[in-house]
Every structure is written in structure tokens, then in C-alpha cells.
Amino acid sequence: MPEADCRQISCIHQLFEEQAQRTPNSVAVIFEEQRLTYKELNSLSNKVAHYLQTLGVGPEVLVGICVERSLHTVIGLLGILKAGGAYLPIDPVYPQKRIALMLADAQVPVILTQTHLQDILDSCIITPPCQVICLDTD
């Protein structure tokens, strides 16, 4: 079996950017009645990525993402990947003790969330403290 040339394999966020360049005005994602074009999604995820990089997110840095299913989910995940980080998905319906245990174990420096979910994270004792970013307001 021939060996694959790993240099030719692109990451998902790189493939997404290529598609955004080819078809910027095409719809990239739909959630309920909301839609984002590739151009809009690329722009929003780039803003998240750049901000995460200012916070030190890069290779091998784990970022928590605690959001309900929405456009913010896609924006946040792409932003984390574009920043070079990895993500820890935290389902907001998990019991608070489980969320607290996950955060304590992973020791993420940054968590992406939504404003209405911030109380859930505030009730979890996070050691060491981390930066909480609300994707719907920040």
C-alpha cells in the first residue's frame, strides 16, 4: 500500500476558507430561520480566531465551547480551529458537577459561550480561572 503524502491533506478550516473564496455569497449554514453565507461565516470566525490568538490560543491550546446548537456553534468551532487551538465541547445540559469536573480536568484558559449560559459557567468553580467569552455579545 503506498504511503499518503500528508502535505496534501488540508484541515477542515482550510477547506472551508477555500470554499469561502470560491463561493462567498452562497449559503454556508442554516439554523432554523437564520442563514450565513460563506463570506459572513468566514468573517465572523476570523474575528473569533484573531481574538483567541490575542489571548494566547494556538497549537495545543484547548478552548472550551459551551453553546446551545446555533450559528454560534459553527462560528466558535471554526474560530478555535483557525486560531490553531483544539476544542473541548461542553453540553450546557450536562449537570453542573460534570461541567465543573470537565473544566477542572482540562484547565482550559478560554471558554466560548452564550450570554444566557454564562450563569451555568459562573456556578462552576474553575481553577485556574479562565477567560469567558460570550459569542453573542463580545
Coordinates of N, CA and C in Angstrom, one line a residue:
M1 N 0.8 -1.2 0.0 CA 0.0 0.0 0.0 C 0.9 1.2 0.0
P2 N 0.7 2.2 -0.9 CA 1.6 3.4 -1.0 C 1.3 4.3 0.2
E3 N 2.3 5.0 0.6 CA 2.2 6.0 1.7 C 1.5 7.2 1.2
A4 N 0.6 7.8 2.0 CA 0.0 9.0 1.6 C 0.9 10.2 1.9
D5 N 0.8 11.2 1.0 CA 1.6 12.4 1.2 C 0.7 13.3 2.1
C6 N 1.1 13.4 3.4 CA 0.4 14.2 4.4 C 0.4 15.7 4.1
R7 N 1.3 16.2 3.3 CA 1.3 17.6 3.0 C 0.2 18.0 2.1
Q8 N -0.5 17.1 1.5 CA -1.6 17.4 0.6 C -3.0 17.4 1.3
I9 N -3.0 16.9 2.6 CA -4.2 16.9 3.3 C -4.4 18.2 4.0
S10 N -5.6 18.8 3.8 CA -5.9 20.1 4.4 C -6.8 19.9 5.6
C11 N -6.8 20.8 6.5 CA -7.6 20.8 7.6 C -9.0 21.4 7.3
I12 N -10.0 21.1 8.1 CA -11.4 21.5 7.7 C -11.5 23.0 7.6
H13 N -10.8 23.7 8.5 CA -11.0 25.2 8.4 C -10.3 25.7 7.2
Q14 N -9.2 25.0 6.7 CA -8.6 25.5 5.4 C -9.5 25.2 4.2
L15 N -10.1 24.0 4.2 CA -11.1 23.7 3.2 C -12.2 24.6 3.2
F16 N -12.7 25.0 4.4 CA -13.8 26.0 4.5 C -13.4 27.3 3.8
E17 N -12.2 27.8 4.1 CA -11.7 29.1 3.6 C -11.6 29.0 2.1
E18 N -11.1 27.9 1.6 CA -11.1 27.8 0.1 C -12.5 27.9 -0.5
Q19 N -13.4 27.2 0.1 CA -14.8 27.3 -0.4 C -15.4 28.7 -0.2
A20 N -15.0 29.4 0.8 CA -15.5 30.8 1.0 C -14.9 31.7 -0.1
Q21 N -13.7 31.4 -0.5 CA -13.1 32.2 -1.6 C -13.8 31.9 -3.0
R22 N -14.2 30.6 -3.2 CA -14.8 30.2 -4.4 C -16.3 30.7 -4.5
T23 N -17.0 30.6 -3.4 CA -18.5 30.9 -3.4 C -18.8 31.8 -2.2
P24 N -18.3 33.0 -2.1 CA -18.6 33.8 -1.0 C -20.0 34.1 -0.7
N25 N -20.9 34.2 -1.7 CA -22.3 34.6 -1.5 C -23.2 33.4 -1.4
S26 N -22.7 32.2 -1.4 CA -23.6 31.0 -1.3 C -23.8 30.8 0.2
V27 N -24.9 30.2 0.5 CA -25.3 29.9 1.9 C -24.4 28.8 2.4
A28 N -23.7 29.1 3.6 CA -22.8 28.1 4.1 C -23.5 27.3 5.2
V29 N -24.4 28.0 6.0 CA -25.0 27.3 7.1 C -26.4 27.9 7.4
I30 N -27.3 27.0 7.7 CA -28.7 27.4 8.1 C -29.0 26.8 9.4
F31 N -29.6 27.6 10.3 CA -30.1 27.1 11.6 C -31.4 27.8 11.8
E32 N -32.5 27.0 11.8 CA -33.8 27.4 11.9 C -34.1 28.5 10.8
E33 N -34.4 29.7 11.1 CA -34.6 30.7 10.1 C -33.4 31.6 9.8
Q34 N -32.3 31.3 10.4 CA -31.1 32.1 10.2 C -30.2 31.5 9.2
R35 N -29.5 32.3 8.4 CA -28.6 31.8 7.4 C -27.3 32.7 7.4
L36 N -26.2 32.1 7.1 CA -25.0 32.8 6.9 C -24.3 32.4 5.6
T37 N -23.8 33.3 4.9 CA -23.1 33.0 3.7 C -21.7 32.6 4.1
Y38 N -21.0 32.0 3.1 CA -19.6 31.7 3.4 C -18.8 32.9 3.8
K39 N -19.0 34.0 3.1 CA -18.3 35.3 3.4 C -18.6 35.7 4.8
E40 N -19.9 35.7 5.2 CA -20.2 36.1 6.6 C -19.7 35.2 7.6
L41 N -19.8 33.9 7.4 CA -19.3 32.9 8.4 C -17.8 33.0 8.5
N42 N -17.1 33.2 7.3 CA -15.6 33.3 7.3 C -15.2 34.6 8.1
S43 N -15.9 35.7 7.9 CA -15.6 36.9 8.6 C -15.8 36.8 10.1
L44 N -16.9 36.2 10.5 CA -17.2 36.1 11.9 C -16.2 35.1 12.6
S45 N -15.9 34.0 12.0 CA -15.0 33.0 12.6 C -13.6 33.6 12.6
N46 N -13.2 34.4 11.6 CA -11.9 35.1 11.7 C -11.8 36.0 12.8
K47 N -12.8 36.8 13.1 CA -12.8 37.7 14.3 C -12.6 36.9 15.6
V48 N -13.3 35.8 15.7 CA -13.1 34.9 16.9 C -11.7 34.4 17.0
A49 N -11.2 33.9 15.8 CA -9.8 33.4 15.8 C -8.8 34.4 16.2
H50 N -8.9 35.6 15.6 CA -7.9 36.7 15.9 C -8.0 37.0 17.4
Y51 N -9.2 37.1 18.0 CA -9.3 37.5 19.4 C -8.7 36.3 20.3
L52 N -9.0 35.1 19.9 CA -8.5 34.0 20.6 C -6.9 34.0 20.6
Q53 N -6.4 34.3 19.5 CA -4.9 34.4 19.4 C -4.3 35.5 20.3
T54 N -5.1 36.6 20.5 CA -4.6 37.6 21.4 C -4.6 37.1 22.8
L55 N -5.4 36.1 23.1 CA -5.5 35.5 24.4 C -4.5 34.4 24.6
G56 N -3.7 34.1 23.6 CA -2.7 33.1 23.6 C -3.1 31.7 23.1
V57 N -4.2 31.7 22.4 CA -4.7 30.4 21.8 C -3.9 30.1 20.6
G58 N -3.3 28.9 20.5 CA -2.5 28.5 19.4 C -2.5 27.0 19.4
P59 N -1.5 26.4 18.8 CA -1.3 24.9 18.8 C -1.3 24.4 20.2
E60 N -2.0 23.3 20.4 CA -2.1 22.5 21.6 C -2.8 23.3 22.8
V61 N -3.5 24.4 22.5 CA -4.2 25.1 23.5 C -5.7 24.7 23.4
L62 N -6.2 24.2 24.5 CA -7.6 23.7 24.5 C -8.5 24.9 24.9
V63 N -9.6 25.0 24.1 CA -10.6 26.1 24.3 C -11.9 25.4 24.6
G64 N -12.6 25.7 25.7 CA -13.9 25.2 25.9 C -15.0 25.9 25.1
I65 N -16.0 25.1 24.7 CA -17.1 25.8 24.0 C -18.4 25.2 24.5
C66 N -19.1 26.1 25.2 CA -20.4 25.7 25.9 C -21.5 26.6 25.3
V67 N -22.1 26.1 24.2 CA -23.2 26.8 23.5 C -24.3 25.8 23.2
E68 N -25.5 26.4 23.0 CA -26.6 25.6 22.5 C -26.4 25.5 21.0
R69 N -27.1 24.6 20.4 CA -27.0 24.4 18.9 C -27.5 25.7 18.3
S70 N -26.6 26.3 17.5 CA -27.0 27.6 16.9 C -25.9 27.9 15.9
L71 N -26.0 29.1 15.2 CA -24.9 29.5 14.4 C -23.7 29.8 15.2
H72 N -23.8 30.1 16.4 CA -22.7 30.4 17.3 C -21.8 29.1 17.4
T73 N -22.4 28.0 17.4 CA -21.6 26.7 17.4 C -20.6 26.6 16.3
V74 N -21.1 26.9 15.1 CA -20.2 26.8 13.9 C -19.2 27.9 13.9
I75 N -19.6 29.1 14.3 CA -18.7 30.3 14.3 C -17.6 30.0 15.3
G76 N -18.0 29.5 16.5 CA -17.0 29.2 17.6 C -16.0 28.1 17.2
L77 N -16.5 27.0 16.7 CA -15.7 25.9 16.3 C -14.7 26.3 15.2
L78 N -15.2 27.0 14.2 CA -14.3 27.4 13.1 C -13.2 28.4 13.7
G79 N -13.7 29.3 14.6 CA -12.7 30.3 15.1 C -11.6 29.6 15.9
I80 N -12.0 28.6 16.7 CA -11.0 27.9 17.5 C -10.0 27.2 16.6
L81 N -10.5 26.5 15.6 CA -9.6 25.8 14.6 C -8.7 26.8 13.9
K82 N -9.3 27.9 13.5 CA -8.5 28.9 12.7 C -7.4 29.5 13.6
A83 N -7.7 29.6 14.9 CA -6.7 30.2 15.9 C -5.5 29.2 16.1
G84 N -5.8 27.9 15.7 CA -4.8 26.9 15.9 C -5.0 26.0 17.1
G85 N -6.1 26.3 17.8 CA -6.4 25.6 19.0 C -7.2 24.3 18.8
A86 N -7.5 23.7 19.9 CA -8.4 22.5 19.9 C -9.5 22.8 20.8
Y87 N -10.7 22.1 20.6 CA -11.8 22.5 21.4 C -12.3 21.4 22.3
L88 N -12.9 21.8 23.4 CA -13.5 20.9 24.4 C -15.0 21.2 24.4
P89 N -15.8 20.3 23.7 CA -17.2 20.6 23.7 C -17.9 20.3 25.1
I90 N -18.6 21.3 25.6 CA -19.3 21.2 26.8 C -20.8 21.4 26.6
D91 N -21.6 20.4 26.8 CA -23.0 20.5 26.5 C -23.6 21.2 27.7
P92 N -24.3 22.3 27.5 CA -24.9 23.1 28.6 C -26.0 22.3 29.3
V93 N -26.5 21.2 28.8 CA -27.5 20.4 29.6 C -26.8 19.4 30.5
Y94 N -25.5 19.3 30.5 CA -24.8 18.4 31.5 C -25.1 19.0 32.9
P95 N -25.1 18.1 33.9 CA -25.2 18.6 35.2 C -24.0 19.5 35.6
Q96 N -24.2 20.5 36.4 CA -23.2 21.4 36.7 C -21.9 20.8 37.3
K97 N -22.1 19.7 38.1 CA -21.0 19.0 38.7 C -20.1 18.4 37.5
R98 N -20.8 17.9 36.5 CA -20.0 17.3 35.4 C -19.2 18.4 34.7
I99 N -19.9 19.5 34.4 CA -19.2 20.6 33.7 C -18.0 21.1 34.6
A100 N -18.2 21.2 35.9 CA -17.1 21.7 36.7 C -16.0 20.7 36.7
L101 N -16.3 19.4 36.7 CA -15.2 18.4 36.6 C -14.5 18.4 35.3
M102 N -15.2 18.6 34.2 CA -14.6 18.7 32.9 C -13.6 19.9 32.8
L103 N -14.1 21.1 33.3 CA -13.3 22.3 33.3 C -12.1 22.2 34.2
A104 N -12.2 21.5 35.4 CA -11.1 21.4 36.3 C -10.1 20.4 35.7
D105 N -10.6 19.4 35.0 CA -9.6 18.4 34.5 C -8.9 19.0 33.3
A106 N -9.6 19.7 32.4 CA -9.0 20.2 31.2 C -8.2 21.5 31.4
Q107 N -8.5 22.3 32.4 CA -7.9 23.5 32.7 C -7.8 24.4 31.5
V108 N -8.9 24.6 30.8 CA -8.9 25.5 29.6 C -8.7 26.9 30.0
P109 N -7.9 27.7 29.2 CA -7.7 29.1 29.5 C -8.8 30.0 29.0
V110 N -9.6 29.5 28.1 CA -10.7 30.3 27.5 C -11.9 29.4 27.3
I111 N -13.1 29.9 27.5 CA -14.4 29.2 27.2 C -15.2 30.2 26.4
L112 N -15.7 29.6 25.3 CA -16.7 30.4 24.4 C -18.1 29.9 24.9
T113 N -19.0 30.9 25.0 CA -20.3 30.5 25.4 C -21.3 31.6 24.9
Q114 N -22.5 31.5 25.4 CA -23.6 32.5 25.0 C -24.0 33.2 26.3
T115 N -24.5 34.4 26.2 CA -24.8 35.2 27.4 C -25.8 34.4 28.4
H116 N -26.8 33.8 27.8 CA -27.8 33.2 28.7 C -27.2 31.9 29.4
L117 N -26.1 31.4 29.0 CA -25.4 30.2 29.6 C -24.3 30.6 30.6
Q118 N -24.0 31.9 30.7 CA -22.9 32.3 31.5 C -23.1 31.9 33.0
D119 N -24.4 32.0 33.4 CA -24.6 31.6 34.8 C -24.2 30.2 35.1
I120 N -24.4 29.3 34.2 CA -24.0 27.9 34.4 C -22.5 27.8 34.6
L121 N -21.8 28.5 33.8 CA -20.3 28.5 34.0 C -19.9 29.2 35.3
D122 N -20.6 30.3 35.6 CA -20.2 31.1 36.8 C -20.4 30.2 38.0
S123 N -21.4 29.3 38.0 CA -21.6 28.5 39.2 C -20.6 27.4 39.3
C124 N -19.8 27.1 38.3 CA -18.8 26.1 38.4 C -17.5 26.8 38.8
I125 N -16.9 26.2 39.8 CA -15.6 26.7 40.3 C -14.5 26.3 39.3
I126 N -14.0 27.3 38.7 CA -13.0 27.0 37.6 C -11.6 27.4 38.1
T127 N -10.8 26.3 38.3 CA -9.4 26.5 38.8 C -8.4 26.0 37.8
P128 N -7.5 26.7 37.3 CA -7.3 28.1 37.5 C -8.4 28.9 36.7
P129 N -8.7 30.2 37.1 CA -9.7 30.9 36.4 C -9.4 31.1 34.9
C130 N -10.5 31.2 34.1 CA -10.3 31.3 32.7 C -11.1 32.4 32.1
Q131 N -10.8 32.8 30.9 CA -11.5 33.9 30.3 C -12.8 33.3 29.6
V132 N -13.9 33.9 30.0 CA -15.2 33.5 29.4 C -15.6 34.5 28.4
I133 N -15.8 34.1 27.1 CA -16.2 35.0 26.0 C -17.6 34.6 25.6
C134 N -18.5 35.6 25.5 CA -19.9 35.3 25.0 C -19.9 35.7 23.5
L135 N -20.1 34.6 22.7 CA -20.1 34.8 21.3 C -21.3 35.7 20.8
D136 N -22.3 35.8 21.6 CA -23.4 36.6 21.1 C -23.4 38.1 21.5
T137 N -22.3 38.5 22.3 CA -22.2 39.9 22.7 C -20.8 40.4 22.6
D138 N -19.8 39.6 22.9 CA -18.4 40.1 22.8 C -17.9 40.2 21.4

